[in-house]
Amino acid sequence: MREITIGTQDNRSVTLRLHRYKRVEDEKIHCEYLINLWIAEGLIPQGEDQWEVAWSYLYELANLCLLEVWEDWSLIKYCKIHDLLLDLAIDIAKVNRCTFALEDVFTSETKSDLWRRILVAKKEIDDEVIAKGMVCCPRSLRTLSLHNNPIEKFEAKFFSPVRLLRVLDLSRTQISTLPPCVGKQKLLKLLNLSWTTIKEVPICVRSLTSLVMLDLSWCRQLQRLPEWINEMKSLEHLNVKDCHYELGIHMPKGISELVSLRVLRSDRLRLSVEDNGLLKLEDVAKLTHLQELSLSSA
């Protein structure tokens, strides 16, 4: 992760962090996900349209040649930190208590309880590693990404010390549920469970009252969203794209009560024509803040 201070057109100085997972060096970062991370970590000022502000920052970074970008239909879709900045970004990130590898954090010389961000993608972390305590959550942790590790479950004690977590990325792990203690993360704003084996949305998600982004895309065993989804009043971005390829996903009528929802993505969305508790087309019209609706037929 790289911190960059830039001057905006109205002469404000803005410090942004460029998140970078320790993956293949030339891998592109999805711009929308990067922006969601900025918002979730509180890097975009409150009281404004945070999405528009974040996108303006991203374009400004691109104009300053700090990012290499790829466009789709004249919109920036992917970006990458230039190679010359990558090593510097990692060094600065460590100063800001962010780590990209287990060996950086869990050594006898390291005060792991001070780390705020841990991004350990593709490190072959499995249940045995976690059970032995080789990976733990520091008390001050705000961002945790275990993307693409062969983890199947978590013990409750894994998350118990944490109270400030804002971002939890478990995408492409093998988990099928979450421990109840995750529901105590009242500041959590981004939860990524995409490409996991969950069959239903974990009940602990119901308690995440500050959640802004929920990514359930490519959860191929997920058939329906829970009835209590209407309680997620802070939810702005819901992605259930490509869930259950053959049948599509059932949407409860309560989706229409998500007053903050801005983005809804769902391929093969099953809309009802009857009063059976499922979402109907006229219910979608009640989502007055919706800016993007991405649907496709079965």
C-alpha angles and dihedrals in degrees: 000000000000128000116213127179114209135177115236127212091264090054096254119143111228125189115205132179120223107211114216124178117213095251136119105335096236097044115130124234118228104240096214092054091047090053091049088055092051091051094044092052092050096248094131117074117257122237096045134081093282095194093055092045092049093050091050089054091050092052090048092053088050091049089052088055091239089122133042109220139195120207133210117193089348092305125112107247106162134023139183134197110245112255092242089061098042099083091042090050092054093048093050091045091058090053087054090053098257122134133194101189140041092237089060094058114023102060129112091249095054126086094218093180088073097059114112101182128035118183109176106159121171095006097132092246108170138169093278093054091052094044090055091054094244088132121041138160114251115224093245095047115139103166127036124176121178093165116170099004123135095246117147103176146000129223116230092245090062093076099024098100093051124093104150101057113142103164128040117177115183096154118150093013121124098243119135098187143002130243115255091245090073086073088068091067093100093171095053110126104167126044119176115191096154119145093017130126098246114143095192136015106271112254091231089069087071089071095052095101095170096051112135102169127036117179115192097153119145093015091143096188095051110104105167144014118239124262090240092063087103088071092066093093095162094053112121103161123042120175119184096152117156097005114155099358098208102043106024122221129295114233117204119226088246090079086082089064094062094108095181098047112130103161127038119175123179128147114207092016111187109220119188128228093194135067095255101126094268127116117276128197093252089055090061088062089065091068093093096173094050111127100168128035113177114186139151134186123256 
